[in-house]
mmCIF file of C-alpha atoms in Angstrom:
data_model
loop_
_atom_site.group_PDB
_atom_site.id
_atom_site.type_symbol
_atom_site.label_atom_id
_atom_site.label_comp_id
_atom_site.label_asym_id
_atom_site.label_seq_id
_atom_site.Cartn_x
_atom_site.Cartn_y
_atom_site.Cartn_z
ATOM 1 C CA UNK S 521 -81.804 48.188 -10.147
ATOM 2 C CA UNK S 522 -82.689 45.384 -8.013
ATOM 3 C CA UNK S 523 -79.484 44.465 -6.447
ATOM 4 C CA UNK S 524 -77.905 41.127 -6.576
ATOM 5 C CA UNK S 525 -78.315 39.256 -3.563
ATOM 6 C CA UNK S 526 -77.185 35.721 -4.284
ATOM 7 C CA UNK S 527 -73.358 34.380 -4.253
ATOM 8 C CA UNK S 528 -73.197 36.421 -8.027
ATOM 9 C CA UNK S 529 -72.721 39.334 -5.158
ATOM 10 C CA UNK S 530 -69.203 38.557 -4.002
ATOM 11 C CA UNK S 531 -68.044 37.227 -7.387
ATOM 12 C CA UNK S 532 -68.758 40.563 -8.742
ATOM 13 C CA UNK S 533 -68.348 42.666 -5.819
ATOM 14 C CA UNK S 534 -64.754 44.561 -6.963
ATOM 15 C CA UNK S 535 -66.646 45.473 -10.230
ATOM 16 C CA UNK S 536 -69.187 47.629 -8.330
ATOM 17 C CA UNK S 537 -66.812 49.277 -6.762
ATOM 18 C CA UNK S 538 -64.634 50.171 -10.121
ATOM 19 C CA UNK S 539 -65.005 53.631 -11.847
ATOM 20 C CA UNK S 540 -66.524 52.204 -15.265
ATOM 21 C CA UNK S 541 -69.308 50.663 -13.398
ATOM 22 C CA UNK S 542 -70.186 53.964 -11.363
ATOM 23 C CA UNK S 543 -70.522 55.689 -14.115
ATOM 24 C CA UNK S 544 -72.180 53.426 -16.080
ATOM 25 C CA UNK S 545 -74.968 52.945 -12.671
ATOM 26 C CA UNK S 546 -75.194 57.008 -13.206
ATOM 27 C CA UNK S 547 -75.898 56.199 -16.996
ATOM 28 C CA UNK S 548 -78.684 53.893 -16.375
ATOM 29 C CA UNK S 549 -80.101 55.540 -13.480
ATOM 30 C CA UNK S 550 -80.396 58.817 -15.533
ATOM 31 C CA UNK S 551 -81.955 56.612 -18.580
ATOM 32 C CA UNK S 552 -84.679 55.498 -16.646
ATOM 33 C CA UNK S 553 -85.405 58.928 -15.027
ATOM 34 C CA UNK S 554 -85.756 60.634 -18.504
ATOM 35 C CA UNK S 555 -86.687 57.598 -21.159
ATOM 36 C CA UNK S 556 -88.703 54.263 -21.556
ATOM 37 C CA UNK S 557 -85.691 51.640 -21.145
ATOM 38 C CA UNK S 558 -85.958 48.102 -21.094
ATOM 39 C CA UNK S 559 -86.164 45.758 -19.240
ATOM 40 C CA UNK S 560 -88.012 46.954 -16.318
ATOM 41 C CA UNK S 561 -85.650 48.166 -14.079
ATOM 42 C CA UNK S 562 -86.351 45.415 -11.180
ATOM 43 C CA UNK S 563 -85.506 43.039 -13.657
ATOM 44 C CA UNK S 564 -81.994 44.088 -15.981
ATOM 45 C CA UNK S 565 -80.158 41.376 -13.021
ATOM 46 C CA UNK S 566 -83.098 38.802 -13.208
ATOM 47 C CA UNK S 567 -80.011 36.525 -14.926
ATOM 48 C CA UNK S 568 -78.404 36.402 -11.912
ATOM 49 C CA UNK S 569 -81.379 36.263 -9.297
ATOM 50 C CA UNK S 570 -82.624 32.881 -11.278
ATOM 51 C CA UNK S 571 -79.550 31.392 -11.861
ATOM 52 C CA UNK S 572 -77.043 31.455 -8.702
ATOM 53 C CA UNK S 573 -73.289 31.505 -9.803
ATOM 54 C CA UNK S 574 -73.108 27.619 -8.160
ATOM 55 C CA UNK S 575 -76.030 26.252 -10.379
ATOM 56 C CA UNK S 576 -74.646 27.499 -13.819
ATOM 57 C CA UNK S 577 -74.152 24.955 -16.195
ATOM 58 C CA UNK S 578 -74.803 26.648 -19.416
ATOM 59 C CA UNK S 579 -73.866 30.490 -20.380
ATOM 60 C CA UNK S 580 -76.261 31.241 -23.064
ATOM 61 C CA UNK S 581 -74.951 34.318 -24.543
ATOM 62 C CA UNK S 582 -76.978 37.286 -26.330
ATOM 63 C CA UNK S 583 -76.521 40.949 -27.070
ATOM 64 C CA UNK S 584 -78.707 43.370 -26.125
ATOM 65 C CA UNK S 585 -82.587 43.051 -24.415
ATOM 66 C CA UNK S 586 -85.652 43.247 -26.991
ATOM 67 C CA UNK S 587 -86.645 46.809 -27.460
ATOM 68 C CA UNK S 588 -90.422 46.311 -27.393
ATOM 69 C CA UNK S 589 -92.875 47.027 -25.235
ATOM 70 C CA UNK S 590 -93.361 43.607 -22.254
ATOM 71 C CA UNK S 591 -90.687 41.732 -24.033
ATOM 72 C CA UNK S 592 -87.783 42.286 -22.160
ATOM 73 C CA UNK S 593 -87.272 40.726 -18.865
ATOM 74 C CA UNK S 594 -83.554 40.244 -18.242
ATOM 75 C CA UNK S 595 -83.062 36.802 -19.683
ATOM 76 C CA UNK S 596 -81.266 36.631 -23.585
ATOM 77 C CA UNK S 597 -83.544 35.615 -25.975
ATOM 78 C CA UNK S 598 -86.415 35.094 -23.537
ATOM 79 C CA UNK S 599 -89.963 37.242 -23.814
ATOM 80 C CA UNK S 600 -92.814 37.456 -20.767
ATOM 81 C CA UNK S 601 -95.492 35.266 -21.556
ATOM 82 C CA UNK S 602 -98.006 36.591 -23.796
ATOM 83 C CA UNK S 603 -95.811 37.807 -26.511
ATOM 84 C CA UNK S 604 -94.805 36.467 -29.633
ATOM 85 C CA UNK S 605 -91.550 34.810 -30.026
ATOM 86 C CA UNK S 606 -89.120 36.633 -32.152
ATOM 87 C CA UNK S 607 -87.497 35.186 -35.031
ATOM 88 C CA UNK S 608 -84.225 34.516 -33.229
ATOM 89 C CA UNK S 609 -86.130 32.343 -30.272
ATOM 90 C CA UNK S 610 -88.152 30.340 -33.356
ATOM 91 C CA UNK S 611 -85.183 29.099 -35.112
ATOM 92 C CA UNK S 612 -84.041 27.964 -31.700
ATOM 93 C CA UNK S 613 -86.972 26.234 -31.021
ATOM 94 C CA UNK S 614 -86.790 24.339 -34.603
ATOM 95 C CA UNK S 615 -82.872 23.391 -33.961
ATOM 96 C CA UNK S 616 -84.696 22.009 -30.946
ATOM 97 C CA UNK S 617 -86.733 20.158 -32.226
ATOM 98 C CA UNK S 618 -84.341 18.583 -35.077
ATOM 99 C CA UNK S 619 -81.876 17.939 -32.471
ATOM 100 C CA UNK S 620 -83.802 16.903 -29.649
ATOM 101 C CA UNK S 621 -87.161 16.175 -30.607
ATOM 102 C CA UNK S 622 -88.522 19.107 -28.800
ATOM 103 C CA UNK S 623 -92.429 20.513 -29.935
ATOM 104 C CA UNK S 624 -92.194 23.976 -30.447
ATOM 105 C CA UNK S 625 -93.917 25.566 -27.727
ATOM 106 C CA UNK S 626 -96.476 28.502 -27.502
ATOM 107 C CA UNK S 627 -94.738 30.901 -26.219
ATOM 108 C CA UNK S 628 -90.805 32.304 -25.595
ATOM 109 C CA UNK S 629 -90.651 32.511 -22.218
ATOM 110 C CA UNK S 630 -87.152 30.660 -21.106
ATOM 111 C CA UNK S 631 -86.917 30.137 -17.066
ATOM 112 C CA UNK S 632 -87.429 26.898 -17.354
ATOM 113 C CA UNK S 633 -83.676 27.326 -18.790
ATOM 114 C CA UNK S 634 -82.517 29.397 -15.954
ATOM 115 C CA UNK S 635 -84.185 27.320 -13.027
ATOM 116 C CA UNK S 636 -82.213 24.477 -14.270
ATOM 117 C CA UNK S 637 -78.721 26.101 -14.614
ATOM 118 C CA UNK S 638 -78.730 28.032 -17.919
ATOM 119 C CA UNK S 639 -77.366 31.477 -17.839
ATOM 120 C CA UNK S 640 -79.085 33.288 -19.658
ATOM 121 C CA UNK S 641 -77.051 36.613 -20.300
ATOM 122 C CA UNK S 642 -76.826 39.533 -22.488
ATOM 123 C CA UNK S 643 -73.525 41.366 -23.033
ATOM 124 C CA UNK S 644 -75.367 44.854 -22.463
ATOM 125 C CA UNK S 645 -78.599 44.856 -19.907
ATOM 126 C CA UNK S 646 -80.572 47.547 -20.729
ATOM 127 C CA UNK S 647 -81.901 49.217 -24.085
ATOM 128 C CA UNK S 648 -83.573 52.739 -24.839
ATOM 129 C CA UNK S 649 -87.235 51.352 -26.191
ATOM 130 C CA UNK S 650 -87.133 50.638 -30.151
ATOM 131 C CA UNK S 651 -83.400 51.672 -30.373
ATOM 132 C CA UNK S 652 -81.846 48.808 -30.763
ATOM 133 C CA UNK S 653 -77.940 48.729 -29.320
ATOM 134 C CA UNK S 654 -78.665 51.680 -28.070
ATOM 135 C CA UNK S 655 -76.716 51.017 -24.496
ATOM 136 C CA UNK S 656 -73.969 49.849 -25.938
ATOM 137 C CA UNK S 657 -70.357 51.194 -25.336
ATOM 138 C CA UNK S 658 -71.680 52.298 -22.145
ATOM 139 C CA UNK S 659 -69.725 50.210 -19.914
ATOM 140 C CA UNK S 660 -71.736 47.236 -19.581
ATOM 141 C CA UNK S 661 -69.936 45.459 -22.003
ATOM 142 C CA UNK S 662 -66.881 45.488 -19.334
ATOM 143 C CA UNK S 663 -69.466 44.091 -16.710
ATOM 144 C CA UNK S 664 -70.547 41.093 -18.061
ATOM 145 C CA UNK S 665 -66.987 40.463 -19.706
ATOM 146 C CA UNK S 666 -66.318 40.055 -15.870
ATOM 147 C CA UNK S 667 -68.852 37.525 -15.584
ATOM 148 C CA UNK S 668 -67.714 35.047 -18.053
ATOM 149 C CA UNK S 669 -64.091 35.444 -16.497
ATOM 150 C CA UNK S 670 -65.877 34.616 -13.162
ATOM 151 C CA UNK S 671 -67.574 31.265 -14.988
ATOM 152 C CA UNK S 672 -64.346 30.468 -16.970
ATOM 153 C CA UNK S 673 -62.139 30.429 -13.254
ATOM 154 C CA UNK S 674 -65.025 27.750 -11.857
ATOM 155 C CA UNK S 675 -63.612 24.481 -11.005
ATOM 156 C CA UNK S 676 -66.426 22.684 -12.555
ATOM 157 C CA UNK S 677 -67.854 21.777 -16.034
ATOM 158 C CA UNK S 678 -69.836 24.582 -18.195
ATOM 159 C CA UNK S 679 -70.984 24.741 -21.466
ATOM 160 C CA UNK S 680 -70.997 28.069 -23.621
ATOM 161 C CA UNK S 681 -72.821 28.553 -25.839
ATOM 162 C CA UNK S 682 -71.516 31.168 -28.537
ATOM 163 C CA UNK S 683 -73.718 32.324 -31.604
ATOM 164 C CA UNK S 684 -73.192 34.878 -33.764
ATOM 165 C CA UNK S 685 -69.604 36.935 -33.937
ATOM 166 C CA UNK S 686 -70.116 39.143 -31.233
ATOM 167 C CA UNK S 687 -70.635 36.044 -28.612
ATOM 168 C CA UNK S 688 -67.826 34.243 -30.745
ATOM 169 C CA UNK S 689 -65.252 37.110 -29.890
ATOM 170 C CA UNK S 690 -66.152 35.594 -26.310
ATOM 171 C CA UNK S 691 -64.248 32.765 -27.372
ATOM 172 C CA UNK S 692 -60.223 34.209 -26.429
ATOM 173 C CA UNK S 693 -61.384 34.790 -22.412
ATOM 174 C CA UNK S 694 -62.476 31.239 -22.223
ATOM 175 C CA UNK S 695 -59.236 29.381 -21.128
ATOM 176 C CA UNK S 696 -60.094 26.709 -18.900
ATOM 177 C CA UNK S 697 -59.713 22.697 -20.660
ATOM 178 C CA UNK S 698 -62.530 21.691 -18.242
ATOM 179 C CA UNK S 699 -65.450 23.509 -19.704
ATOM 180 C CA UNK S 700 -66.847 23.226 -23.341
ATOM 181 C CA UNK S 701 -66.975 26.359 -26.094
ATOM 182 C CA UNK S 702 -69.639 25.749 -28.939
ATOM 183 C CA UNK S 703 -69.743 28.456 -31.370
ATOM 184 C CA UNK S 704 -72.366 28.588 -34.524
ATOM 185 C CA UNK S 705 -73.652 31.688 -36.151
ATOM 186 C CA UNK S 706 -76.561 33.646 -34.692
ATOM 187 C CA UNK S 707 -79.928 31.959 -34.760
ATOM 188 C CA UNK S 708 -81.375 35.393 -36.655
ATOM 189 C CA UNK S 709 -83.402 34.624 -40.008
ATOM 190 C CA UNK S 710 -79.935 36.661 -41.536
ATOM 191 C CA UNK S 711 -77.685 34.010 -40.732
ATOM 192 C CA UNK S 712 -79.151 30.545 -38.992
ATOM 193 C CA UNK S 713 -78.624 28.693 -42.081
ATOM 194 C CA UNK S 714 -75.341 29.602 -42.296
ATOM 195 C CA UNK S 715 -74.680 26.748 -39.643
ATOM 196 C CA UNK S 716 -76.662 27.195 -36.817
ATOM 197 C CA UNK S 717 -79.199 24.867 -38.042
ATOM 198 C CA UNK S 718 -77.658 21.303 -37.610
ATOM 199 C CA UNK S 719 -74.956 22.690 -35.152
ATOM 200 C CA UNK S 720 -76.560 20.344 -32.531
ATOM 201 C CA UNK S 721 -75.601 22.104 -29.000
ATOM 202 C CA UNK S 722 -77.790 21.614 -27.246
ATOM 203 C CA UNK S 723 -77.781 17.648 -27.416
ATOM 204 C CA UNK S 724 -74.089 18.094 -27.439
ATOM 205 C CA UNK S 725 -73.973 19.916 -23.791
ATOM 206 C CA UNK S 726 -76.326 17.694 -22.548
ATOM 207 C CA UNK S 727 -74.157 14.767 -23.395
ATOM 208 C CA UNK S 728 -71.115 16.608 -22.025
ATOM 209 C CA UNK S 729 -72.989 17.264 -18.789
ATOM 210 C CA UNK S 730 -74.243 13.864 -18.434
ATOM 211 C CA UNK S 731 -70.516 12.413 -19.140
ATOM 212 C CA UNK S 732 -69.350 14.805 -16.576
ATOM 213 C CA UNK S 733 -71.747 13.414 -13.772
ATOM 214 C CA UNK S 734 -73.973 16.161 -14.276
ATOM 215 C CA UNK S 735 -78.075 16.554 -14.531
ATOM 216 C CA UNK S 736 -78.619 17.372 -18.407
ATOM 217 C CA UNK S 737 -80.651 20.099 -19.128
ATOM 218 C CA UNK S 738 -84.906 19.548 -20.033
ATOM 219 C CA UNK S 739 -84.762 21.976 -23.003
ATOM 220 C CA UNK S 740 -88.368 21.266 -23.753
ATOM 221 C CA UNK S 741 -90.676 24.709 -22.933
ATOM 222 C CA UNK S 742 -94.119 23.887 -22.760
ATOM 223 C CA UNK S 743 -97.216 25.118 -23.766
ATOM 224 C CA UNK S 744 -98.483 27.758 -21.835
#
């Protein structure tokens, strides 16, 4: 694992040292040795190394990488250039576009997001290749639980963005009045018209941000 380097490193410094999280670098480090896991291993933090604890804004919250071959690269819902965008990232890109007036792009590749502020964050980092969920319950559920308690002590506005029940369970750590929770249901082909289409978040943060004194965010991924 490439280690974190930016201020994420002192935020999260006690859960290094913590018993879960050795066993769970054991886990991973064994993984790697013996199967094709994704993402690359350089890049499982590449959350944190874009987006520096001081610029988040928005905490974009998925579940586990893609389990394809060059698709995963440490951002939720983002792919490398090159590859097709999965279902989940198109229905994004068409709330987008209804709510913001956004083209749909050719490709899925998202730091553009986490340049600007967007965290984009899965709840477990790693995934055996074509098993999907196949990391999970191995204690990096506990890790990133610990980032989103370090976002919800900042003293400063974020946005959360919650889809699906799994991210909505997120809901109960989130305590502080300053920041803003917006939960939908996932953006899969199962369930975005069960209300994530028409949810309007992302014109919604931006209009919290902006009322806040903050930058919005340019959601708009261009062509490649």
């Amino acid at each position: 694992m490439a280690m974190i380097q930016n201020d994420w490193l002192p935020a999260l410094t006690a859960e290094f040292r913590k018993q879960y999280y050795r066993e769970l670098f054991g886990f991973v480090k064994e993984e790697y040795e013996k199967r094709v896991i994704y993402p690359p291993s350089g890049d499982i933090f590449n959350a944190f190394h874009f987006t520096p604890l001081k610029n988040v804004k928005v905490l974009l919250l998925g579940q586990d990488p893609y389990h394809n071959e060059n698709q995963a690269h440490g951002l939720s819902f983002s792919v490398l250039p090159g590859q097709e965008i999965p279902p989940s990232l198109k229905n994004i890109y068409q709330e987008l576009q209804s709510d913001c007036g956004c083209y749909i792009p050719n490709n899925g590749y998202l730091k553009k997001w986490a340049d600007q502020g967007v965290l984009l964050l899965n709840t477990v980092l790693t995934v055996r290749a074509h098993q999907a969920n196949s990391h999970q319950g191995k204690g990096w559920e506990m890790f990133t639980d610990a980032v989103i308690r370090v976002l919800n002590e900042q003293n400063r506005p974020i946005v959360y963005f919650l889809w699906g029940r799994p991210a909505g369970n997120k809901a109960a750590m989130l305590s502080n009045p300053g920041h803003l929770v917006l939960k939908a249901p996932h953006p899969s082909p199962l369930s975005a018209y069960r209300g994530f289409f028409g949810c309007g978040h992302f014109s919604r943060a931006n209009t919290f941000l902006q009322d806040k004194g903050l930058e919005p965010i340019d959601w708009q991924i261009e062509n490649i």
